[in-house]
Structures are given as C-alpha cells and as structure tokens.
PDB file of C-alpha atoms in Angstrom:
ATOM      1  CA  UNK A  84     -26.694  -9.424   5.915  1.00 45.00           C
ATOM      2  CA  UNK A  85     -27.476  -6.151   7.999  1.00 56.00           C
ATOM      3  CA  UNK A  86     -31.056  -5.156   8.040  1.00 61.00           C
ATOM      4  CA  UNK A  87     -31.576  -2.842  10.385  1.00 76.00           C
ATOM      5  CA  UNK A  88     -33.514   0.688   9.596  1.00 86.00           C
ATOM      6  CA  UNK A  89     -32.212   3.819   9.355  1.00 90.00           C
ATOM      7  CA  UNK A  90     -33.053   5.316  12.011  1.00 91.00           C
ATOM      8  CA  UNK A  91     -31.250   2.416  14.049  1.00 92.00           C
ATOM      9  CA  UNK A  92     -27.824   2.838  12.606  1.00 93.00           C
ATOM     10  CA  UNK A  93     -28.358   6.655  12.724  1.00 95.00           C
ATOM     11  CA  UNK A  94     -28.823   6.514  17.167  1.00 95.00           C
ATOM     12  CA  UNK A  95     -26.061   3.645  17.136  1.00 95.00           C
ATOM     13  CA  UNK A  96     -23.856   5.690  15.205  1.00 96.00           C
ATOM     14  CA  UNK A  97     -24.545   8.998  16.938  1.00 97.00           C
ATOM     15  CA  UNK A  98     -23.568   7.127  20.670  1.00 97.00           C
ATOM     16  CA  UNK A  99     -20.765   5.254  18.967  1.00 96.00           C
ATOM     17  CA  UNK A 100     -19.652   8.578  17.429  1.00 97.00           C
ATOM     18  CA  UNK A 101     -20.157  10.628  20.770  1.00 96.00           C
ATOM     19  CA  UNK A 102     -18.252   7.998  22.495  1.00 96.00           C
ATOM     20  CA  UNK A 103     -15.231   7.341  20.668  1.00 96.00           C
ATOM     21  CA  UNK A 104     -14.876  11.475  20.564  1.00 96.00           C
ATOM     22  CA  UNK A 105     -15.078  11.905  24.659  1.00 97.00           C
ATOM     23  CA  UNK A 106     -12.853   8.814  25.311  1.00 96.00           C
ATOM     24  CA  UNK A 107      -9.996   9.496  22.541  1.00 96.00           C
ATOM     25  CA  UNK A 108     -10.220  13.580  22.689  1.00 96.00           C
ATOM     26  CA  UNK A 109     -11.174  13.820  26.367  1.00 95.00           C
ATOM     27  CA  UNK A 110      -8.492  10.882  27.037  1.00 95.00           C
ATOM     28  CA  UNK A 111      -5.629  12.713  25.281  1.00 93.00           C
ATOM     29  CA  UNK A 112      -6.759  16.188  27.000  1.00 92.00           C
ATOM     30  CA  UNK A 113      -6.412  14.771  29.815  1.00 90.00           C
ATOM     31  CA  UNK A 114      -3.123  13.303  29.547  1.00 88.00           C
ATOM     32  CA  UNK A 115      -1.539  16.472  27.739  1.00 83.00           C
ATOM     33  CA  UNK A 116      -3.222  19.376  29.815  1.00 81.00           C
ATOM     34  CA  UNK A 117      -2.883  17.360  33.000  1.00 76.00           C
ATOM     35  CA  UNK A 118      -0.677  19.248  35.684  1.00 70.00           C
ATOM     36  CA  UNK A 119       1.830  16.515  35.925  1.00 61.00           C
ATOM     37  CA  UNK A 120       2.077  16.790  32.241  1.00 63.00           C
ATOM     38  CA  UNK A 121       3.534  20.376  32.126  1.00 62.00           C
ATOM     39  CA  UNK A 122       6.977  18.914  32.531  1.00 58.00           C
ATOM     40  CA  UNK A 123       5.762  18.118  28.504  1.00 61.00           C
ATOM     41  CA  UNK A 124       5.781  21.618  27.164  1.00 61.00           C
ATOM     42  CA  UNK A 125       7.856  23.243  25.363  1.00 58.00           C
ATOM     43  CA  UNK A 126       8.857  26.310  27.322  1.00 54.00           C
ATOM     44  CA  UNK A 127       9.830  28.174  23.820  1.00 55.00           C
ATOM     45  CA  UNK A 128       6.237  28.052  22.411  1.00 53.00           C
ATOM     46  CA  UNK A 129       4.142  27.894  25.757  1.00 54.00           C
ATOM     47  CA  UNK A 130       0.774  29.731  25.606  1.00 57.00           C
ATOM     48  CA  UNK A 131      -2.002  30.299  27.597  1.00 61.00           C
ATOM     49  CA  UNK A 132      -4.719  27.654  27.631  1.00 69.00           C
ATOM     50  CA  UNK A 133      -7.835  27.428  26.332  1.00 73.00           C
ATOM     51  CA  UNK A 134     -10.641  28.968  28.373  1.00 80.00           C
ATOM     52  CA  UNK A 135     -13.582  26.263  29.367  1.00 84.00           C
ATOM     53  CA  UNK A 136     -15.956  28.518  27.750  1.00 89.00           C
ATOM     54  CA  UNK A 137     -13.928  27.682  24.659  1.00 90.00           C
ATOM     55  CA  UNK A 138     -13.665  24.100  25.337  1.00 92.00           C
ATOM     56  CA  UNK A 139     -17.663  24.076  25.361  1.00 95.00           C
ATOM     57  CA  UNK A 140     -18.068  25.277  22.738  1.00 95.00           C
ATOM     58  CA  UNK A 141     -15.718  23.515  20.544  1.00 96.00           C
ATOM     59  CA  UNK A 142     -17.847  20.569  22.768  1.00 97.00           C
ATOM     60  CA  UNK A 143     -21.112  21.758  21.362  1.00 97.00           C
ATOM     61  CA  UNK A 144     -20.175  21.810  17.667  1.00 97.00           C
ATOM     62  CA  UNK A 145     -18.299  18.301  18.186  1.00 97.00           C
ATOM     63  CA  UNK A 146     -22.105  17.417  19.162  1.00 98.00           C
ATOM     64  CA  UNK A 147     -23.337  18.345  16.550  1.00 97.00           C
ATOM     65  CA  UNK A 148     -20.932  17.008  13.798  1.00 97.00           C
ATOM     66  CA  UNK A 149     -21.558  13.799  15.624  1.00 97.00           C
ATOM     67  CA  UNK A 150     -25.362  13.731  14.337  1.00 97.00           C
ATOM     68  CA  UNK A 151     -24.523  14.514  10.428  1.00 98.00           C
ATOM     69  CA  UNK A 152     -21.576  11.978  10.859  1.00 98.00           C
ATOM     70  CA  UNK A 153     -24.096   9.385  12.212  1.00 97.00           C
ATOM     71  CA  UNK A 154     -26.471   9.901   9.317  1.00 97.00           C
ATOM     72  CA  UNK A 155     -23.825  10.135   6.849  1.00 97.00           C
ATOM     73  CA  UNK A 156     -22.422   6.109   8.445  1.00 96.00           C
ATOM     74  CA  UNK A 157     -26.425   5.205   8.635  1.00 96.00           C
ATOM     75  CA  UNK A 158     -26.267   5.692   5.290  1.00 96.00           C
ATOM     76  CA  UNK A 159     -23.329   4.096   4.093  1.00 96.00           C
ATOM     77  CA  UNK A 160     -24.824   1.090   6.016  1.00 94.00           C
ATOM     78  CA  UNK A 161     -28.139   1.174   4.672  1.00 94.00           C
ATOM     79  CA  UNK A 162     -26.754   1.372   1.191  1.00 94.00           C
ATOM     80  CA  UNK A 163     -24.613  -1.779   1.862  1.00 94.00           C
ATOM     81  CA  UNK A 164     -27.868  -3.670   3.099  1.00 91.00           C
ATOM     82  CA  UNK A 165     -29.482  -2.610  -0.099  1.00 92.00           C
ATOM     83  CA  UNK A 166     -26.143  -3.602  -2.482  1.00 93.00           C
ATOM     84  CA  UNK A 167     -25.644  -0.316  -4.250  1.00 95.00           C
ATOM     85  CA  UNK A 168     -22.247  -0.091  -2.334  1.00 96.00           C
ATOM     86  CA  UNK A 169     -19.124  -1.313  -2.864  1.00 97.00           C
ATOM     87  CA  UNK A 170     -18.347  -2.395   0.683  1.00 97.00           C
ATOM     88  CA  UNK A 171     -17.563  -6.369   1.102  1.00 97.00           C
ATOM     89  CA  UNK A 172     -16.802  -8.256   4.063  1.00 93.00           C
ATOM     90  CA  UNK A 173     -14.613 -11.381   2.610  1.00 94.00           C
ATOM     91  CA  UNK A 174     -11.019 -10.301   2.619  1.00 91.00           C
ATOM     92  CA  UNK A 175     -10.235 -12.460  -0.150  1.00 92.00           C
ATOM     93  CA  UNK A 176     -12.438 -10.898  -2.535  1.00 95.00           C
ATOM     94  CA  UNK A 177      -9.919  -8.618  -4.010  1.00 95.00           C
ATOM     95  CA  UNK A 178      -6.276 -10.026  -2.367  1.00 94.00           C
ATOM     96  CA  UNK A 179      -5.211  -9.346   1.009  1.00 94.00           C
ATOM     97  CA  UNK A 180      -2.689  -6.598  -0.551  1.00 96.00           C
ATOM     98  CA  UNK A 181      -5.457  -4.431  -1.706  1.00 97.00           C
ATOM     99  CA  UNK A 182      -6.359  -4.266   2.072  1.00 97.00           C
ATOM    100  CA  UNK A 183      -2.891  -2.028   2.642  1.00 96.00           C
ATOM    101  CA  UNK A 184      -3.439  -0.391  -1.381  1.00 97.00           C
ATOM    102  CA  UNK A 185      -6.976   0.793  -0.661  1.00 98.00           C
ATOM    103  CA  UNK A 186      -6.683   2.192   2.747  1.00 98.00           C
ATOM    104  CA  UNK A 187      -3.433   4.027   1.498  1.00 97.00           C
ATOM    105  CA  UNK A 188      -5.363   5.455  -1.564  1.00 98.00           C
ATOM    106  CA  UNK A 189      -8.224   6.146   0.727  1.00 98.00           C
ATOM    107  CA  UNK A 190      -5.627   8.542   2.681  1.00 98.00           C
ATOM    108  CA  UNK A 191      -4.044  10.320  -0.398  1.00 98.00           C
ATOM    109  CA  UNK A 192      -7.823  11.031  -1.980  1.00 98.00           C
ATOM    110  CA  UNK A 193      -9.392  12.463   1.282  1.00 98.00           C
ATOM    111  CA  UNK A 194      -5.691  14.363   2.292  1.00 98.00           C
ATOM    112  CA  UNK A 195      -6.898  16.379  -1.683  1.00 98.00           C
ATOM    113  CA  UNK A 196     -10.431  16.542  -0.772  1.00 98.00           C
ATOM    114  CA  UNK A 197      -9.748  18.209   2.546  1.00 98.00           C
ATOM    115  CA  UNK A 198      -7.207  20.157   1.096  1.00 98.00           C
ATOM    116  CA  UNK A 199      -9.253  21.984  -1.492  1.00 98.00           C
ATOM    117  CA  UNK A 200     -12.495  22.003   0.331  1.00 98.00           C
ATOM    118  CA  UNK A 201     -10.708  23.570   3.376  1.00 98.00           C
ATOM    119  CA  UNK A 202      -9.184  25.781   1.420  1.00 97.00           C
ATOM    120  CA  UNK A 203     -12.215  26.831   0.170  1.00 97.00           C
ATOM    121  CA  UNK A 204     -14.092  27.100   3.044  1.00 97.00           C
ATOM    122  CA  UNK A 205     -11.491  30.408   3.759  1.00 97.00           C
ATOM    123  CA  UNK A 206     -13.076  32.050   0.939  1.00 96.00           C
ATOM    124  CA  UNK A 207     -14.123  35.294   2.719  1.00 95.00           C
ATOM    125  CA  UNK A 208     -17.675  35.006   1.248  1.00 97.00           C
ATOM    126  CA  UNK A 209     -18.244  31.043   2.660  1.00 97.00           C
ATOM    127  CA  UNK A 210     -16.040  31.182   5.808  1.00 97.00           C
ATOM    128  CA  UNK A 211     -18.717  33.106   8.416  1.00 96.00           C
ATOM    129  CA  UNK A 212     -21.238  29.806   7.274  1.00 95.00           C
ATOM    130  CA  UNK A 213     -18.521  26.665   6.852  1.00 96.00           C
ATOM    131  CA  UNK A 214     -15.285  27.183   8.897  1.00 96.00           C
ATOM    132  CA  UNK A 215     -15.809  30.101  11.480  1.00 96.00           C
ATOM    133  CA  UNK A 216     -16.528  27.428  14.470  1.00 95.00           C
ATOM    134  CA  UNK A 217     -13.744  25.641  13.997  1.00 96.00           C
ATOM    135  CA  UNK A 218     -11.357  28.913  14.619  1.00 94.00           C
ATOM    136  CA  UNK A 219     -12.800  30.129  17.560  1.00 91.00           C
ATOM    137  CA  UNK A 220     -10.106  28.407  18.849  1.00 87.00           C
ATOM    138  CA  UNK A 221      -7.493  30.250  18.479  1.00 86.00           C
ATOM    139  CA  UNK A 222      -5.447  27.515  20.026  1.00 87.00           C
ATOM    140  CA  UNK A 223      -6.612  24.120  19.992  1.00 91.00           C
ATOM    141  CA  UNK A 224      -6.760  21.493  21.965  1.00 92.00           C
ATOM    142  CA  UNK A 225      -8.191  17.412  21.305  1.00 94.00           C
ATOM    143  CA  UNK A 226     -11.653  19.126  21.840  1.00 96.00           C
ATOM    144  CA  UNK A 227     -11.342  21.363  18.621  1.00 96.00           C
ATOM    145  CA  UNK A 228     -10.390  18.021  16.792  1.00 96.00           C
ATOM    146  CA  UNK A 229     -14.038  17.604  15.517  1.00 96.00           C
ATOM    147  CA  UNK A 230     -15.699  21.037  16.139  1.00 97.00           C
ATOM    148  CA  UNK A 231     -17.087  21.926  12.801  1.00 97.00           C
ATOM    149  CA  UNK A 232     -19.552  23.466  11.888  1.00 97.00           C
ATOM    150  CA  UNK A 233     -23.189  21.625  10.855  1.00 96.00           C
ATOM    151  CA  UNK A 234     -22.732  22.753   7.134  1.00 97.00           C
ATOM    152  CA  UNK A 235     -18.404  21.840   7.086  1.00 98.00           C
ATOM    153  CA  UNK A 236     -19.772  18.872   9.067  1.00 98.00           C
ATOM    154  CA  UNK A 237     -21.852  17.714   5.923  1.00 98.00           C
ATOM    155  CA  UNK A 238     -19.159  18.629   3.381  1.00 98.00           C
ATOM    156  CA  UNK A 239     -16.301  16.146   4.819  1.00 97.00           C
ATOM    157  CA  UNK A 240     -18.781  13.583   5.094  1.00 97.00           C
ATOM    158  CA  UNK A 241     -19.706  13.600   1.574  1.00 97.00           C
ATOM    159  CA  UNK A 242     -16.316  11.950   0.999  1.00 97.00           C
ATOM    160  CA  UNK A 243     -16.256   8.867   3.071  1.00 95.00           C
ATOM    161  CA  UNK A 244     -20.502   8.535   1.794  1.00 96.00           C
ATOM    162  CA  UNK A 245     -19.152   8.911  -2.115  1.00 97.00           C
ATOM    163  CA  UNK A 246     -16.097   6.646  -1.623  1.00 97.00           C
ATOM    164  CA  UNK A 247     -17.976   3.373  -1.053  1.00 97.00           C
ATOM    165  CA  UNK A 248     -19.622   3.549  -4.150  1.00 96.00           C
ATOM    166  CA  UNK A 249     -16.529   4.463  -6.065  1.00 96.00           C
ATOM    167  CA  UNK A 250     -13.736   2.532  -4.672  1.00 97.00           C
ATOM    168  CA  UNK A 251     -14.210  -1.029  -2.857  1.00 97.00           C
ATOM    169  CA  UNK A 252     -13.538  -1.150   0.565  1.00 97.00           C
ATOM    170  CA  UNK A 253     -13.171  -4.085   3.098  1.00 97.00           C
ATOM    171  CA  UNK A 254     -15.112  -3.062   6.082  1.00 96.00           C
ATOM    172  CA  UNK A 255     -11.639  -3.272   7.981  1.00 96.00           C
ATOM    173  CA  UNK A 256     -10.304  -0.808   5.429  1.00 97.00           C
ATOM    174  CA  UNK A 257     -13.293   1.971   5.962  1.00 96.00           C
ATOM    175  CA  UNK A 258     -12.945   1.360   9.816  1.00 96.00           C
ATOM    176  CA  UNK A 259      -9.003   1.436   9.503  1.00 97.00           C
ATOM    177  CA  UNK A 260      -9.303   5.179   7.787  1.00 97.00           C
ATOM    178  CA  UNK A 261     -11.920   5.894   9.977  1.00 96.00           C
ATOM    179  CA  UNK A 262      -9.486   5.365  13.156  1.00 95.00           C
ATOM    180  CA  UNK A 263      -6.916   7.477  11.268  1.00 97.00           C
ATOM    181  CA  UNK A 264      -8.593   9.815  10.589  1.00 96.00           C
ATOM    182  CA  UNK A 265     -10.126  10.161  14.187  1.00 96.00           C
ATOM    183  CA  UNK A 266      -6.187   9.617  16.140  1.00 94.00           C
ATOM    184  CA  UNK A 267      -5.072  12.299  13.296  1.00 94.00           C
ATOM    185  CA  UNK A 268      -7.218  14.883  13.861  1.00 96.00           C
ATOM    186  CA  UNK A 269      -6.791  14.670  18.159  1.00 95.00           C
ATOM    187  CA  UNK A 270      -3.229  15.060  17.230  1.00 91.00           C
ATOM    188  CA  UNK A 271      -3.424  17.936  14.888  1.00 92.00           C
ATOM    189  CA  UNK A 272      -5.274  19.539  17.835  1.00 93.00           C
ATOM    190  CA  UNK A 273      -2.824  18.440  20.352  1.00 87.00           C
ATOM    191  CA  UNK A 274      -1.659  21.992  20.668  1.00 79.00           C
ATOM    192  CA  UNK A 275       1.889  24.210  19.211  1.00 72.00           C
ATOM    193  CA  UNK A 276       3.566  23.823  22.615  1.00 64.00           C
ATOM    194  CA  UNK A 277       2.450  19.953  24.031  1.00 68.00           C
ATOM    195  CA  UNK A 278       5.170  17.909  21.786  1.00 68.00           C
ATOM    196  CA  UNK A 279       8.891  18.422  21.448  1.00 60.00           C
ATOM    197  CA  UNK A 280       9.197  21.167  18.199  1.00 57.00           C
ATOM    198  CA  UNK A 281      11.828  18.087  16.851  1.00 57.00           C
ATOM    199  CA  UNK A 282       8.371  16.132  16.308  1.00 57.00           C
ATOM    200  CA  UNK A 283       7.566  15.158  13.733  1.00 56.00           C
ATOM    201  CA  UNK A 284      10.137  17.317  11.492  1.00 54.00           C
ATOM    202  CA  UNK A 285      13.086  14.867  10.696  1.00 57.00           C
ATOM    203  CA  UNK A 286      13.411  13.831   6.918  1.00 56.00           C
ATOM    204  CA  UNK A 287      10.413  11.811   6.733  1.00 61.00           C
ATOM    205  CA  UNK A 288       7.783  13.168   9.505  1.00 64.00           C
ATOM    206  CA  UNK A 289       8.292  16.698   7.689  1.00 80.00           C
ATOM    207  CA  UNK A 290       5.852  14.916   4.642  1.00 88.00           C
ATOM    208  CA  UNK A 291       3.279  14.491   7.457  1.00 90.00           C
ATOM    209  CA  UNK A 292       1.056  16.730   9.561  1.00 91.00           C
ATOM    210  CA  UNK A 293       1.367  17.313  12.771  1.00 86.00           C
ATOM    211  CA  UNK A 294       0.397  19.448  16.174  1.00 87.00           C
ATOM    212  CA  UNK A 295       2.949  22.482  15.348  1.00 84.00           C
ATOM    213  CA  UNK A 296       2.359  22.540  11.577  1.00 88.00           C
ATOM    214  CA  UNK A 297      -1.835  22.537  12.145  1.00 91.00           C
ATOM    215  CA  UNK A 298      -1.712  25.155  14.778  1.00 88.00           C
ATOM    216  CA  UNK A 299       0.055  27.533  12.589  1.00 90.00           C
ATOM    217  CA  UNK A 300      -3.048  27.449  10.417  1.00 94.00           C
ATOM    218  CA  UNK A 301      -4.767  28.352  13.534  1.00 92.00           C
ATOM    219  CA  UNK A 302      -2.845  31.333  14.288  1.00 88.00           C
ATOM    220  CA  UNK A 303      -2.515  32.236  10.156  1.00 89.00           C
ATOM    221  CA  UNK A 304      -5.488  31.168   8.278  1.00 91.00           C
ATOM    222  CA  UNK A 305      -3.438  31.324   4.896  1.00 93.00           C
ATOM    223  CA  UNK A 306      -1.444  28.703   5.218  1.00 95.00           C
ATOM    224  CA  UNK A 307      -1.388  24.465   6.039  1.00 96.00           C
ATOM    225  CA  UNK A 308      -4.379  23.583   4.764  1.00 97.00           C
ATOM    226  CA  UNK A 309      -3.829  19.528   4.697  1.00 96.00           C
ATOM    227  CA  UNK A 310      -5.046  16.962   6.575  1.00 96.00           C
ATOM    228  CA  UNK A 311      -2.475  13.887   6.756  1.00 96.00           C
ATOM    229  CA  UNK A 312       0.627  14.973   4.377  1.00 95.00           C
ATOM    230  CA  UNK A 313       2.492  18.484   3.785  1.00 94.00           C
ATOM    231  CA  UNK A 314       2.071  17.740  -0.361  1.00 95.00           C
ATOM    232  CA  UNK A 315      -0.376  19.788  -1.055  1.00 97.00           C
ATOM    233  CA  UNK A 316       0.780  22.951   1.015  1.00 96.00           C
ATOM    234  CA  UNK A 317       4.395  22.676  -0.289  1.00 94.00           C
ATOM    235  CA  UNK A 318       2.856  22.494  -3.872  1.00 96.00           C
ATOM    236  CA  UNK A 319       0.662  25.220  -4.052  1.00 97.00           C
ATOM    237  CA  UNK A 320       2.265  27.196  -1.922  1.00 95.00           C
ATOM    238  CA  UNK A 321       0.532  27.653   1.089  1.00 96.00           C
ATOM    239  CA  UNK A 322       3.255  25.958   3.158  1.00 94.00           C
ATOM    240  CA  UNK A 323       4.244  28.873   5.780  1.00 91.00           C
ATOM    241  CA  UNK A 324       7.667  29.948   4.248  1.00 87.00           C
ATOM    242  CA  UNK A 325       9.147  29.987   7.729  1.00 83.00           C
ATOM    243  CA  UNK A 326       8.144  26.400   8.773  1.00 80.00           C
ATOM    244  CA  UNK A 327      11.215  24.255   7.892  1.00 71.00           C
ATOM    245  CA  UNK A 328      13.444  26.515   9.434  1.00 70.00           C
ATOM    246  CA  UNK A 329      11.463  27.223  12.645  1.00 66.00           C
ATOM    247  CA  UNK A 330      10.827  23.823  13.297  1.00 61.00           C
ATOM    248  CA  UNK A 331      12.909  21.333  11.125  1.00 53.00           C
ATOM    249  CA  UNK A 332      16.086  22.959  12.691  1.00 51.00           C
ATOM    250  CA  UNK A 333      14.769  23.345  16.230  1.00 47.00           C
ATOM    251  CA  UNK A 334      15.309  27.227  16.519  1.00 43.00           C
ATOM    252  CA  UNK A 335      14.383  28.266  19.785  1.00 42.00           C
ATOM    253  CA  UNK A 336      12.258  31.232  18.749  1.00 44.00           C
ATOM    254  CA  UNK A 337       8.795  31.554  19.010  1.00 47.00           C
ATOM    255  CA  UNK A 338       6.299  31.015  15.911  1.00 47.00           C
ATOM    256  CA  UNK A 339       5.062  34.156  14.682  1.00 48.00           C
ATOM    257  CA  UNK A 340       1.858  35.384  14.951  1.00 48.00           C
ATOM    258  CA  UNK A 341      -0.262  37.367  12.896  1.00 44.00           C
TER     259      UNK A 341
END
C-alpha cells in the first residue's frame, strides 16, 4: 500500500513530469528541427521557425502546467492510499480484456472532454484567461505540446482526477493513457511542414489527429478542436471544409491562412 504524503508525490510528480516533457518534447525537437533533418520537410508547406523567444515561453508555461499536473497525480495517489478511488493493481480483478476496453474508453471520453472544453475555451470572453498561451505559437513545435495556461492547465486535469473515481482503472491502464496522451500531444505539435502531407490521411489515419490537421487550428482558431480522433470536428462541423482535399489527396498547394 502507498503511504507517502502529499507533498511527496506532488515534488516526485513535478520532476517526473518535468522530465518526461524535456526528454520526449526536447528529444523529438531535436530530431525534427535538427539541420540534417531538413531533408524531412515538406517544401510545399515550409515555414519559418519558431523564434527561441517563443520556444521559452511555450517552456515557461510547460513549467508551470507541470506543477498543477503534479498536484492533480499527488492526488489521484493520495486518494488511492486512502481507498476512495477506483484504481487497482491486480490485473485479474476485472479480466485482462478490460485492460484494452478501459484504456480505449478512457481515449473516446477525454477525445469529448477536450473537445468541448477546448472549444470553449475560444469563447471570446474566456480565451484572454484559458487558451491565449497556448497560441502564441503561431506555429508549433514539441515545446507548445504542453504550454497551457495555469487555469487550462487545471481544467484538463480535472478529467484524468474525476476518472478514477468513476471508471476503474489498472494502474497500467492510467499510465498507458497517460503515455498517449503525452506521445499525442508532441505529435500534434510536430509542426504543418515536418511529416509527409500523405500522413496520416489514408482511409483510416484521416479518423485520427495529426501534425497538419492540429496546426490548422493554430493558424484558424475555428476549426479542429479534437484531441485523438477527427469525430467530433466532422460532426459538429468545425472540421476545416478544405482539409480532405488539401491533404487526403496530396495537392501541392499551400494551406491557407487566415
């Protein structure tokens, strides 16, 4: 049984947090924006870089989202040493295919709850306090990945805090979304121009976010407003009319801008 305080799993979690954000963003950075990695881009869609006054401060807010996240997890592992979660640690305890049910339900429920809190954190009136970090960067890069603001911060991790004590969740599961999550969002922020414009838009990959699709809601805050899948956005119509055809048939032309 874990029975450590508090204020131990919130510095753990803030240096486990920090860490896993400089080695997987910084890592992929690296790799993408490295010279010998130009050969990469796609010539069509190129744009200029990030400046590194941009990249610090997407770095500072990253910081920052770090702490709430690592109060949020302190939390979620205080509750389990108290038993008013509904975390377990025996893999048998519900079937070793709920493991692959409840980390795909996990996905579809936090894919709506970003969509709709996202979405309203554009609401003219709430986006100068919630969202207007995150779009300093005009174009992203792995840095922007986590770069929300304190009070957005708080807001997505409401849903990973509420979902232990709805749904139960193997520890594997939680850290299995939690990886997901962490590789999907470093993706997102990969940048329009790093990745082929064929990826991911064949039949199946067009159902999933990706680099391309995420920076258009970058350059036109209206639109792609999902987190893992395309549902939501082709649904309610928020999907960027132009998307499909600019990218699922490999046109050549550059993506609009507003």
């Amino acid at each position: 049984m874990l029975d450590r305080s508090f204020g131990f799993y919130g510095i753990a979690f803030f240096g486990i947090i920090l860490l896993r954000y400089f080695l997987v963003a910084g890592g992929t950075y690296l790799f993408f924006y490295a010279p010998f990695s130009q050969s990469f881009i796609n010539d069509n869609l190129r744009h200029q870089s990030p400046s590194w006054r941009s990249i610090q401060r997407d770095i500072q807010l990253s910081i920052l989202s770090a702490g709430v996240f690592a109060l949020a997890a302190a939390f979620i592992l205080s509750g389990y040493s108290w038993g008013i979660t509904r975390l377990y640690s025996h893999a048998q305890q519900y079937g070793l295919w709920y493991l692959g049910v409840s980390y795909g339900g996990v996905l579809v429920l936090q894919d709506a709850y970003f969509y709709f809190t996202h979405r309203l954190f554009h609401h003219p009136s709430l986006f100068p306090w919630l969202h207007q970090g995150h779009h300093r960067s005009r174009y992203p890069t792995p840095w922007t990945s986590f770069a929300f603001d304190p009070l957005e911060a708080i807001v997505q991790s409401l849903f990973l805090v509420g979902i232990v004590f709805v749904i139960p969740l193997h520890f594997i599961t939680l850290i299995a979304v939690l990886t997901t999550m962490t590789v999907w969002a470093v993706l997102n922020h990969l940048g329009i121009d790093r990745l082929p414009s064929s990826f991911p838009h064949h039949w199946l990959g067009r159902w999933f976010i990706g680099p391309a699709h995420h920076s258009i809601h970058h350059l036109k805050y209206t639109v792609h407003y999902g987190l893992y899948f395309t549902f939501w956005d082709k649904l309610l119509g928020t999907q960027d009319p132009n998307y499909e055809q600019k990218f699922g048939e490999h046109r050549t032309s550059k993506v609009d801008e507003p």
